[in-house]
Short mmCIF file of C-alpha atoms and ligand atoms in Angstrom, two decimals:
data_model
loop_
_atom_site.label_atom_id
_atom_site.label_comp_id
_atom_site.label_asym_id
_atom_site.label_seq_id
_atom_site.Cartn_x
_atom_site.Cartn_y
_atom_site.Cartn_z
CA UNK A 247 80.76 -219.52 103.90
CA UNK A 248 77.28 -219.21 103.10
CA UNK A 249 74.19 -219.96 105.70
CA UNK A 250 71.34 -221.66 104.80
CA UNK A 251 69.10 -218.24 104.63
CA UNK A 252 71.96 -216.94 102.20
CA UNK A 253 73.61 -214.64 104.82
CA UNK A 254 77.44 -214.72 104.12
CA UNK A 255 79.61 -215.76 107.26
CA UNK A 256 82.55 -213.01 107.52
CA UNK A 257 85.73 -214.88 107.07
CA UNK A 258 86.92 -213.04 110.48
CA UNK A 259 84.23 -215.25 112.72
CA UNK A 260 85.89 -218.12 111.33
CA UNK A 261 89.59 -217.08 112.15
CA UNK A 262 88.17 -215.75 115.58
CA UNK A 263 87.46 -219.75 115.86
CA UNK A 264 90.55 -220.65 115.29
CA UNK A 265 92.51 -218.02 117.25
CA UNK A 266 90.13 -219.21 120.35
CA UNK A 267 91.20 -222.93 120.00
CA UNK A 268 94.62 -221.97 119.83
CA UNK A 269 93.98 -219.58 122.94
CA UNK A 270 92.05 -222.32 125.35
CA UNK A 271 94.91 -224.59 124.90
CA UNK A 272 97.32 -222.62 126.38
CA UNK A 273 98.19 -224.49 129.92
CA UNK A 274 97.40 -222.65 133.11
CA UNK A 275 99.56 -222.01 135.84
CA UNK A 276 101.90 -224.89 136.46
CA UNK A 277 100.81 -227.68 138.11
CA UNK A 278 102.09 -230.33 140.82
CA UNK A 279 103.88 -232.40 138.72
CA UNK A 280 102.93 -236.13 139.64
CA UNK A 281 101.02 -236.89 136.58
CA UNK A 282 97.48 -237.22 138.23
CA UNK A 283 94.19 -235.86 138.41
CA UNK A 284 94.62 -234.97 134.53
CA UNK A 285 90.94 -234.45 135.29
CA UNK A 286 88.95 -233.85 138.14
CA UNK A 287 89.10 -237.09 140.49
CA UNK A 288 85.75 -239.10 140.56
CA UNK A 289 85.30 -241.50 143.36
CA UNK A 290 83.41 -241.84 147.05
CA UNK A 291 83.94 -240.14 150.16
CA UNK A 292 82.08 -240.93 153.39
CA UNK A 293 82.21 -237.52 154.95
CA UNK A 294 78.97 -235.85 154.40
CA UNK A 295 76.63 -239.18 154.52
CA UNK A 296 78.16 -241.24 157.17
CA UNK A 297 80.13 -238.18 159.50
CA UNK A 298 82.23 -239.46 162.03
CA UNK A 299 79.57 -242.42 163.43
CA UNK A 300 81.81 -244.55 165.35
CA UNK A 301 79.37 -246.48 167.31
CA UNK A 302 79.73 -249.84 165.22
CA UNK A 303 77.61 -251.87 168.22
CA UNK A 304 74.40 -249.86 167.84
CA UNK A 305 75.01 -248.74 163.93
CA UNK A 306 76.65 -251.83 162.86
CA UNK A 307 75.43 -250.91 159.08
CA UNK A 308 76.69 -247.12 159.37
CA UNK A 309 79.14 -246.76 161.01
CA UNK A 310 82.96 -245.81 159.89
CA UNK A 311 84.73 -249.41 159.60
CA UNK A 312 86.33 -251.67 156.78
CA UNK A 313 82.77 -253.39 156.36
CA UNK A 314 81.41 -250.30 154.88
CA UNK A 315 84.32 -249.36 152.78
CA UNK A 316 84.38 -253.10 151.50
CA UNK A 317 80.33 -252.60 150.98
CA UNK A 318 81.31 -249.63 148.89
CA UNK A 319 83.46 -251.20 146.73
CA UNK A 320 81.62 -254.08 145.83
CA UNK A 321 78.96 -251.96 144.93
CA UNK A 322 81.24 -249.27 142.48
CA UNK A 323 82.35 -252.63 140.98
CA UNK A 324 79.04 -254.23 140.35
CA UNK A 325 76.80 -251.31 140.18
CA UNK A 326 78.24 -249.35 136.98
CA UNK A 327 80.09 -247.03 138.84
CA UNK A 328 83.21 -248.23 138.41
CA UNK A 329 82.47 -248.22 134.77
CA UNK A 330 81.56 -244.68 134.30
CA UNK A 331 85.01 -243.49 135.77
CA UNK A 332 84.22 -243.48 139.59
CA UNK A 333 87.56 -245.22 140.98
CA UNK A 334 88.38 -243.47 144.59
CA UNK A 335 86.86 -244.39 147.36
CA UNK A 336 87.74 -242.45 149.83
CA UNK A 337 87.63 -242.41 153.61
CA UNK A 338 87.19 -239.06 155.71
CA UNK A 339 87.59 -238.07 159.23
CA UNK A 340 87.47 -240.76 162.22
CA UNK A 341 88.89 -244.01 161.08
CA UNK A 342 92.12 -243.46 163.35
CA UNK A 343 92.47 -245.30 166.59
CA UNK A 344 93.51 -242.61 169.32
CA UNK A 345 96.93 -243.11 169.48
CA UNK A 346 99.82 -243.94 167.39
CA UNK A 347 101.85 -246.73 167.53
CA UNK A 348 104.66 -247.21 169.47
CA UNK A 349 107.13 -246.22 166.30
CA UNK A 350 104.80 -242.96 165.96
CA UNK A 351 102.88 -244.30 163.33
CA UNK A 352 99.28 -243.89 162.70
CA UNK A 353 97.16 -246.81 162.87
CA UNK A 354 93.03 -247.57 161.95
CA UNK A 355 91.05 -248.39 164.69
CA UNK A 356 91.51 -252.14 165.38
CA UNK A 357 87.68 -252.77 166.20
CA UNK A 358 86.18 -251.38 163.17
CA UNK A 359 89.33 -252.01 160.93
CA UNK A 360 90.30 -255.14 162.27
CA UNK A 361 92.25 -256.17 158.74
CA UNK A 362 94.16 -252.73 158.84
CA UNK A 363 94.14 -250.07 156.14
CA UNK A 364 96.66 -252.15 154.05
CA UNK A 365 94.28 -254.97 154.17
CA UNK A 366 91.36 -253.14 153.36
CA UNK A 367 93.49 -251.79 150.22
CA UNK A 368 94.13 -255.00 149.11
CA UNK A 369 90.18 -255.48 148.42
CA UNK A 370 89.71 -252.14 147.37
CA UNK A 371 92.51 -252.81 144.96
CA UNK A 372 91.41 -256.72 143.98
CA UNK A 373 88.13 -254.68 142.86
CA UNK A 374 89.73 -252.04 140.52
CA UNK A 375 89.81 -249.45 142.61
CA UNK A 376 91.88 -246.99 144.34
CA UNK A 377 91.78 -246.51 148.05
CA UNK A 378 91.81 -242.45 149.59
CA UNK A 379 92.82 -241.61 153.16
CA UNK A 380 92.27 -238.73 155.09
CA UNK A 381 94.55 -236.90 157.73
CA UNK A 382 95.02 -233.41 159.21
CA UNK A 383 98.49 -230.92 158.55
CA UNK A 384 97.43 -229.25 162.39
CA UNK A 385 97.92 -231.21 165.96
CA UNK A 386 94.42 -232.92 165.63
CA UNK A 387 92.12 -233.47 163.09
CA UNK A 388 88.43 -232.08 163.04
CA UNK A 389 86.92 -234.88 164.75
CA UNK A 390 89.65 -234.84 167.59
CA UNK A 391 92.05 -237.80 166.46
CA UNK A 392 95.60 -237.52 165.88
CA UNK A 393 97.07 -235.16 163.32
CA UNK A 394 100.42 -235.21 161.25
CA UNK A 395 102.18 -232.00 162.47
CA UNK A 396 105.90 -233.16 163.49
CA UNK A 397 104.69 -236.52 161.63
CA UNK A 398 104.34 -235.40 157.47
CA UNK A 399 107.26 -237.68 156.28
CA UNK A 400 106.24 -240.67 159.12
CA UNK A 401 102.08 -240.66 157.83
CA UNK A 402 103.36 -240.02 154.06
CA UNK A 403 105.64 -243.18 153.99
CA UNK A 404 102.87 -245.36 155.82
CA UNK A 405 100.06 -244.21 153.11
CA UNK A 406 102.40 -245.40 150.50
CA UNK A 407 103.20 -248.84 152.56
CA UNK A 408 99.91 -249.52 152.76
CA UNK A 409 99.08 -248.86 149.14
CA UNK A 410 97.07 -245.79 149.80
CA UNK A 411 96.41 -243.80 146.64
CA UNK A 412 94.62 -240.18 147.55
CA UNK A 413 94.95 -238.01 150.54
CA UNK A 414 92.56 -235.81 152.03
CA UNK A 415 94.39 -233.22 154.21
CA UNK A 416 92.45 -231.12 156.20
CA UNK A 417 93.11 -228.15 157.78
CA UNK A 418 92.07 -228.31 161.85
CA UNK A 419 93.83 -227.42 164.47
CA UNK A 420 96.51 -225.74 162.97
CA UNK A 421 98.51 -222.85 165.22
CA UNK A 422 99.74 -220.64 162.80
CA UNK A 423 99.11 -219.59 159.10
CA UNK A 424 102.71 -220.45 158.54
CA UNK A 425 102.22 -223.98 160.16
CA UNK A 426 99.58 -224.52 157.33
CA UNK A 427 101.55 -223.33 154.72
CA UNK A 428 104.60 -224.57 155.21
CA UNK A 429 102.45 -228.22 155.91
CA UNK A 430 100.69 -228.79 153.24
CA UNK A 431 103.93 -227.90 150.87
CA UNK A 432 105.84 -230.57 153.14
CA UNK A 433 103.15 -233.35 152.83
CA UNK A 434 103.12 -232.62 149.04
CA UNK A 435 106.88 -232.92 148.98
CA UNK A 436 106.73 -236.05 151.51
CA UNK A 437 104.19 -237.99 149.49
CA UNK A 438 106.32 -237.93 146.50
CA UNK A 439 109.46 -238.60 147.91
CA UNK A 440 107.48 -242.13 148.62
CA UNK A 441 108.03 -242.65 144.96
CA UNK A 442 103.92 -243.83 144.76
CA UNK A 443 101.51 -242.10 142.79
CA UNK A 444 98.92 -240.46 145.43
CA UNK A 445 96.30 -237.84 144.73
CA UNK A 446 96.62 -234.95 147.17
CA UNK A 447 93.66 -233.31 147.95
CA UNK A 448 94.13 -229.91 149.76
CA UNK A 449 91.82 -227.71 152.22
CA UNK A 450 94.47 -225.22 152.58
CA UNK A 451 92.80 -221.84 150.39
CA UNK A 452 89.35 -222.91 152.92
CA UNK A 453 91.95 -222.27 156.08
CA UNK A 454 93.36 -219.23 154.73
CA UNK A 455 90.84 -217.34 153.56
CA UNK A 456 89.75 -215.73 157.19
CA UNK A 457 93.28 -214.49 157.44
CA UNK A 458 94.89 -214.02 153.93
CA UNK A 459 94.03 -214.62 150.21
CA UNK A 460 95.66 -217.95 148.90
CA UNK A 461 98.26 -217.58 146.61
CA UNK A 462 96.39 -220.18 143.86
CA UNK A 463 99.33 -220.57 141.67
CA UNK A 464 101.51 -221.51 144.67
CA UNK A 465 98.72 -223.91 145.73
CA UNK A 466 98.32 -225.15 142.44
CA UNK A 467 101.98 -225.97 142.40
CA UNK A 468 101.57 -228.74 145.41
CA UNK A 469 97.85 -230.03 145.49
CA UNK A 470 96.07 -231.95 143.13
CA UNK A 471 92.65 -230.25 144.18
CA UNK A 472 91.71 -227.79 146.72
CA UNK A 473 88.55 -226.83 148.71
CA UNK A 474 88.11 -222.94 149.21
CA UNK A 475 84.63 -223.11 150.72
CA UNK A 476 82.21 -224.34 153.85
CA UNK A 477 81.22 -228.17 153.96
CA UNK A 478 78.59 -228.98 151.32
CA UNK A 479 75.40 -230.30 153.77
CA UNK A 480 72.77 -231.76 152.23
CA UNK A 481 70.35 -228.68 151.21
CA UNK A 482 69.76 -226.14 148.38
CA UNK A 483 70.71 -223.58 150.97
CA UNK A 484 73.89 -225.30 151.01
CA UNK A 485 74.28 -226.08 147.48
CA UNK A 486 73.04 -222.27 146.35
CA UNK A 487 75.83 -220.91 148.81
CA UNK A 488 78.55 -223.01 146.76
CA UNK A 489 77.80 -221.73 144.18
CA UNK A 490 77.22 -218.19 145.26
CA UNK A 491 80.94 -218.41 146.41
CA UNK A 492 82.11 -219.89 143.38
CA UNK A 493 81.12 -217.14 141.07
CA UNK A 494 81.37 -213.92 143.50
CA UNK A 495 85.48 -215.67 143.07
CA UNK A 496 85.14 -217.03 139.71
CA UNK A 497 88.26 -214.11 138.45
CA UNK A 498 90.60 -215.16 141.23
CA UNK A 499 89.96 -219.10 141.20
CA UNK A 500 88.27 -220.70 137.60
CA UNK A 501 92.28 -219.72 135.67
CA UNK A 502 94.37 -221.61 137.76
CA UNK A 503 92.31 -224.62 137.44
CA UNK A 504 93.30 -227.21 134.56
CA UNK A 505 94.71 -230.52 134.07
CA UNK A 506 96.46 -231.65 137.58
CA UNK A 507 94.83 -228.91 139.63
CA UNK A 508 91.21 -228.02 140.36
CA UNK A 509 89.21 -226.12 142.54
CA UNK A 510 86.87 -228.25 144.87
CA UNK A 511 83.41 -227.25 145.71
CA UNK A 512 82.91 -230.46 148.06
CA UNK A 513 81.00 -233.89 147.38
CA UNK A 514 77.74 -234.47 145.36
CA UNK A 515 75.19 -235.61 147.83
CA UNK A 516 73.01 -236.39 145.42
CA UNK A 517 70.67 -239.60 146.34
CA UNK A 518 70.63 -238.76 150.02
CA UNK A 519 67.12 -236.94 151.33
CA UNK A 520 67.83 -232.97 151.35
CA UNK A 521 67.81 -232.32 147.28
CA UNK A 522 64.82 -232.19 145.11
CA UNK A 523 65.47 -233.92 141.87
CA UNK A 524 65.59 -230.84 140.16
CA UNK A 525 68.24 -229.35 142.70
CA UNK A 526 70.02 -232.86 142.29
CA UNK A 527 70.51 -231.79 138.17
CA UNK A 528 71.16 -228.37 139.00
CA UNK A 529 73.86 -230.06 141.57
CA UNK A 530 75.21 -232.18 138.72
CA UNK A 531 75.44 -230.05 135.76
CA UNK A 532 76.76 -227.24 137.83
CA UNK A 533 79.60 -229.73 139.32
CA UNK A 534 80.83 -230.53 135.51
CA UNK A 535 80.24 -227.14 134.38
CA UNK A 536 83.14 -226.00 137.58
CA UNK A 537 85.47 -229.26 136.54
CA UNK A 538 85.03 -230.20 140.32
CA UNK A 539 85.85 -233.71 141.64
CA UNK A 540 82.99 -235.74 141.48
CA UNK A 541 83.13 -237.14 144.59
CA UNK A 542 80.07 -238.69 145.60
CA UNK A 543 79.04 -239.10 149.29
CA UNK A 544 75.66 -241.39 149.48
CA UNK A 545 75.00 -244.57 149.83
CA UNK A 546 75.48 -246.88 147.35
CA UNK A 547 73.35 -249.48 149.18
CA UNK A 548 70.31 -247.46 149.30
CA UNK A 549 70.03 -245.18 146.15
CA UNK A 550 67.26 -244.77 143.39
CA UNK A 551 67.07 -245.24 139.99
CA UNK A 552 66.75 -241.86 139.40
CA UNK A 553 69.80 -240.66 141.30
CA UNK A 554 72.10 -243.25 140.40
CA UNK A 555 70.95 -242.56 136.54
CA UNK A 556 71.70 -238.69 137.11
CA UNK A 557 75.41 -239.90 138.47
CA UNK A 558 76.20 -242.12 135.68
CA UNK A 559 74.94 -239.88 133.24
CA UNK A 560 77.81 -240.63 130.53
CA UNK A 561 76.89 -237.09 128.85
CA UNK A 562 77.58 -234.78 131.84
CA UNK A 563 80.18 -236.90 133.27
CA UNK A 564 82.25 -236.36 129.66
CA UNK A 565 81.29 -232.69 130.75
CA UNK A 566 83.00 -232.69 133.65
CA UNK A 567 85.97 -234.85 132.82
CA UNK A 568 86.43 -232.80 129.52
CA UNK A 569 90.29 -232.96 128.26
CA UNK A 570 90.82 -229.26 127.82
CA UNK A 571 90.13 -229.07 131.64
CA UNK A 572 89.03 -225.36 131.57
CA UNK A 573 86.88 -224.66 134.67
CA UNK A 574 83.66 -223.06 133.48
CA UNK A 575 81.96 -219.61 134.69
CA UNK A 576 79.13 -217.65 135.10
CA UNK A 577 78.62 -216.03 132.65
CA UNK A 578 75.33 -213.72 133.57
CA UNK A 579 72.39 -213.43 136.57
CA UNK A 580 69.66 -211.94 135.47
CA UNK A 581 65.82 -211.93 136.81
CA UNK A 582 66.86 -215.11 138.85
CA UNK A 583 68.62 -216.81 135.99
CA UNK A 584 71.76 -217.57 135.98
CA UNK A 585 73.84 -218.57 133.03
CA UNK A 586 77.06 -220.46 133.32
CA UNK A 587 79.33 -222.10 130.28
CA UNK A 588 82.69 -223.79 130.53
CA UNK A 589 84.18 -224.41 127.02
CA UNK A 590 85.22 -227.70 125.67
CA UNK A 591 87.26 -229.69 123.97
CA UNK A 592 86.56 -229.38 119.78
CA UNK A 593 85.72 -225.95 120.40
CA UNK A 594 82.57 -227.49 121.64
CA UNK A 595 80.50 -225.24 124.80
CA UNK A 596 78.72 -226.83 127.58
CA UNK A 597 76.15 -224.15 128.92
CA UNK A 598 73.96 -224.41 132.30
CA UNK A 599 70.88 -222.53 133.09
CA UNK A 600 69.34 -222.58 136.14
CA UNK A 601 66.48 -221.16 137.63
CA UNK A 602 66.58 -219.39 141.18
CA UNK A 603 63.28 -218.80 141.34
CA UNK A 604 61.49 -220.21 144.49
CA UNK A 605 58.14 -219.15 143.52
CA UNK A 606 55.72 -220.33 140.18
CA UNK A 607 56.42 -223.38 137.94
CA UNK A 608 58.41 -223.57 134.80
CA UNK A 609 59.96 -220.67 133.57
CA UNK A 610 60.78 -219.70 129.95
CA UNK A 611 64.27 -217.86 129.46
CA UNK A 612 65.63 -216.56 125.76
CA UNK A 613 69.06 -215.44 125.26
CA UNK A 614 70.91 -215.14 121.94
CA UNK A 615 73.05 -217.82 120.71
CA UNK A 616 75.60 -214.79 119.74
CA UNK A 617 75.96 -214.07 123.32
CA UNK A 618 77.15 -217.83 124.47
CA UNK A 619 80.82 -218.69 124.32
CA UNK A 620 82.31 -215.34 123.85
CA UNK A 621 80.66 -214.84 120.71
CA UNK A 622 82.06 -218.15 119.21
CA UNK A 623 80.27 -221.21 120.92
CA UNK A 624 77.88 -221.34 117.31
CA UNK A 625 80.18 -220.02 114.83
CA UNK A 626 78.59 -220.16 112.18
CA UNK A 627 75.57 -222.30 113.28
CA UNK A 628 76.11 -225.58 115.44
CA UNK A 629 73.85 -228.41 116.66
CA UNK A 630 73.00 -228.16 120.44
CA UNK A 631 71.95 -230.98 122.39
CA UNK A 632 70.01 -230.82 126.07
CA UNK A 633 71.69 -233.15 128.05
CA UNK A 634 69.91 -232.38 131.47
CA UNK A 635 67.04 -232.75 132.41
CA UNK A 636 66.54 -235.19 130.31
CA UNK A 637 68.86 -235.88 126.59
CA UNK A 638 66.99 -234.56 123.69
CA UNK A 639 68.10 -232.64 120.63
CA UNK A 640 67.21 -229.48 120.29
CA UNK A 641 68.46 -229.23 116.50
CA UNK A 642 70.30 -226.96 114.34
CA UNK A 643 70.75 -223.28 115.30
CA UNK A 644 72.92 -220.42 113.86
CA UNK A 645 75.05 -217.47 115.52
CA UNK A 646 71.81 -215.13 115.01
CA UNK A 647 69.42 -217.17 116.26
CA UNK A 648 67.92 -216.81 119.82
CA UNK A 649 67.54 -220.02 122.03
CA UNK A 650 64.09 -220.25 123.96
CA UNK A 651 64.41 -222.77 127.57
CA UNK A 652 62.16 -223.66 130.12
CA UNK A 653 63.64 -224.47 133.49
CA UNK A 654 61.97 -225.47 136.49
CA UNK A 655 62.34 -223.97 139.80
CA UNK A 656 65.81 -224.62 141.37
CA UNK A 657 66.38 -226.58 138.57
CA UNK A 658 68.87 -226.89 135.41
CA UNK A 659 68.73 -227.31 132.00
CA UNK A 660 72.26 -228.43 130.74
CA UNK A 661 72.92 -228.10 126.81
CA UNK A 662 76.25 -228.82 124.82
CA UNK A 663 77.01 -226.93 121.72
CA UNK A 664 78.55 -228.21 119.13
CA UNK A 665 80.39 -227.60 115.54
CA UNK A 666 77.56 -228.76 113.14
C1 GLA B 823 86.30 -230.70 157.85
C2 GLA B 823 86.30 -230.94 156.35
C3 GLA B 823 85.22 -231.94 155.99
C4 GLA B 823 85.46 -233.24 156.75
C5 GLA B 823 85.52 -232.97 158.24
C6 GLA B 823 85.95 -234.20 159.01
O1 GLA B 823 85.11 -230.05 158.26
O2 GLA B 823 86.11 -229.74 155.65
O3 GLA B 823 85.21 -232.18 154.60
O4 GLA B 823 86.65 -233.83 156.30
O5 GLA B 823 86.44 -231.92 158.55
O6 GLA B 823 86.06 -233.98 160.38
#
C-alpha cells in the first residue's frame, strides 16, 4: 500500500491489523449467563442526588416516594432520554417500610409508595421503561432498613412478582466474608430461578477488598456489574479518586469486563452543582472510555441544556455502549496528562486526554499517532474525529504523524479513530 507522501506501508502493519481484530474478539472470562447487560446498563439511580430523604411532609418534591420515580419517568420518556438508550430507573437505599410483612416479605413504605412497587412498575413499564430495586445481602441495609440475609429466595421471587427488572445489592451489614460471598452467589442463583430477566448489579469486590482480593472471574460469573470503589460524591476530588483507583487496578479489573459483566465506577452526577463543565466531559468521556454503566443520578426536573446535551451526546454514548465491550485503559501519565484508549468495534480507537493540571489555562499536549492503540489504532493513516468537547473533525492523519491537543484544566478532549 502506498501513502500519499509515497512511503510504502509494510504488508506486516496490515496483517498486525488483522491479527488484532481477530485478537479483541476473543470473549473474556465467562459471564452470568442471563442474556443482559450485553453492554453497560444506562438508566437513573436516585442514590447520590436524592440520598435517603424520607421526610416527604417538609420535602414533598425530594423526597424518596413513587411521585418522584413517576416524575422520573415521565421525564426519560419525554425528554430524549429514553431515546438515547437510558431505560433503568432505578431506586437506591430507603424506600422500604421498617418491617416486613407478616409472610416475611419486604414491602415499600405505604406513605410515600402508597400504589406499591408493583404499581409503580406498571407506570414505569406503560412508559418504556424498566424499573431497578435496591436491597442489601447483610442483616440491614446502609441506611438501617431491612436486609435479605435468611430472605434471598423470599425478596428474589417478590422483585420478579412485582415486575422488577434490576437489582442493586449492596453490601452493609454483612458478618462474615463468607456471608457475602456465599450471598451474592445465592441472590444471583435466586433471581434466576424466578425465570424473569433482572439485571444484577453487585457491590461485592467494594466489600472485599479491605479483607481479600475478589476473585473477578468468579464475580463475573454471577453479577451483571460490580462496584469495586468508594461512593462517587459530587466533586473532582471524588471523580479524580475514581479514576485514580481505576487505573492503579486497571491489570486486575479492565480483562474481565465484556459483554454481560462490567466493572462499575458509580453514577454520573453530571448536571448537579459540584462539577465544572469541563470536569462534567472529563466525567463523561472517561465513563465510556471504562464501559461503565451510565447511570445517571440528577435531576431530570432541573437540568441545563448543557448537561443534558453532554448526556445525550449520541457520539460518546456509542462509545460507551460499543459492541466489542472491551473496557478501555490508561494508557500513559505524563506531566499531568493522562492518556486513556479503549478499542472499538471496526478496529476503530476511542482515545481520552485529560488534563490534571489545576494551575494555567489551556494546555497543548503532542503524542505520536504510532504510539495510540498498540501501534495499530492508524494503520496506515485513519480519519480522527473530536467528539468532546465539542464534535469537530480533525481530518486525515497517518501512523507517522504526531497529533497536537489542547485541553483545558480538569478537562477532556475525547477523539475516535477511525479506518479512513
Ligand atoms: C452504599 C452504596 C451506595 C448507596 C448507599 C445507600 O453506600 O455504596 O451506592 O446504595 O449504600 O445506603
Amino acid at each position: 500500500m502506498k501513502l500519499e507522501n509515497g512511503i510504502q506501508q509494510p504488508g506486516f502493519l496490515l496483517a498486525l491489523r488483522f491479527l488484532a481484530l481477530v485478537l479483541w474478539s476473543f470473549p473474556g472470562a465467562r459471564a452470568l449467563d442471563n442474556g443482559l447487560a450485553m453492554t453497560p446498563t444506562m438508566g437513573w439511580l436516585h442514590w447520590e442526588r436524592f440520598m435517603c430523604n424520607v421526610d416527604c411532609q417538609e420535602e414533598p418534591d425530594s423526597c424518596i416516594s413513587e411521585k418522584l420515580f413517576m416524575q422520573m419517568a415521565e421525564l426519560m420518556d419525554s425528554d430524549g432520554w429514553k431515546d438515547v438508550g437510558y431505560e433503568y430507573l432505578c431506586i437506591d437505599d430507603c424506600w422500604m417500610a421498617p418491617k416486613r410483612d407478616s409472610k416475611g416479605r419486604l414491602q415499600a413504605d405505604p406513605k410515600r409508595f402508597p400504589g406499591g412497587i408493583q404499581g409503580l412498575a406498571n407506570y414505569v413499564h406503560s412508559k418504556g421503561l424498566k424499573l431497578g430495586i435496591y436491597a442489601d445481602v447483610g442483616n440491614k441495609t446502609c441506611a438501617g432498613f431491612p436486609g435479605s440475609f435468611g430472605y434471598y429466595d423470599i425478596d428474589a421471587q417478590t422483585f420478579a412478582d412485582w415486575g422488577v427488572d434490576l437489582l442493586k445489592f449492596d453490601g452493609c451489614h454483612c458478618d462474615s466474608m463468607e456471608h457475602l460471598e456465599n450471598g451474592y452467589k445465592h441472590m444471583s442463583l435466586a433471581l434466576n430461578r424466578t425465570g424473569r430477566s433482572i439485571v444484577y448489579s453487585c457491590e461485592w469486590p467494594l466489600y472485599m477488598w479491605p479483607f481479600r482480593k475478589p476473585n473477578y472471574t468468579e464475580i463475573r460469573q454471577y453479577c451483571n456489574h460490580w462496584r469495586n470503589f468508594d461512593d462517587v460524591y459530587d466533586s473532582w476530588q471524588s471523580i479524580k479518586n475514581i479514576l485514580d483507583w481505576t487505573s492503579s487496578n486497571q491489570k486486575r479489573i479492565i480483562d474481565v469486563a465484556g459483554p454481560g459483566g462490567w466493572n462499575d465506577p458509580d453514577m454520573l452526577v453530571i448536571g448537579n452543582f459540584g462539577l465544572s463543565w469541563d470536569q462534567q466531559v472529563t466525567q463523561m468521556a472517561l465513563w465510556a472510555i471504562m464501559a461503565a454503566p451510565l447511570l445517571m443520578s440528577n435531576d431530570l426536573r432541573h437540568i441545563s441544556p448543557q448537561a443534558k446535551a453532554l448526556l445525550q451526546d449520541k457520539d460518546v454514548i456509542a462509545i460507551n455502549q460499543d459492541p466489542l465491550g472491551k473496557q478501555g485503559y490508561r494508557l500513559r501519565k505524563e506531566d499531568n496528562i493522562e492518556v486513556w484508549e479503549r478499542p472499538l468495534s471496526d478496529l476503530a480507537w476511542a482515545v481520552a486526554m485529560v488534563n490534571l493540571q489545576e494551575i494555567g489555562g489551556p494546555r497543548f499536549y503532542t503524542i505520536s499517532i504510532a504510539s495510540l492503540g498498540q501501534g495499530m489504532a492508524c494503520i496506515p493513516d485513519c480519519i480522527i474525529t473530536q467528539l468532546l468537547p465539542v464534535k469537530r473533525k480533525l481530518g486525515f492523519y497517518q501512523w507517522t504523524s504526531d497529533l497536537k491537543i489542547q485541553i483545558n484544566p480538569t478537562g477532556t478532549v475525547l477523539l475516535r479513530l477511525a479506518a479512513n
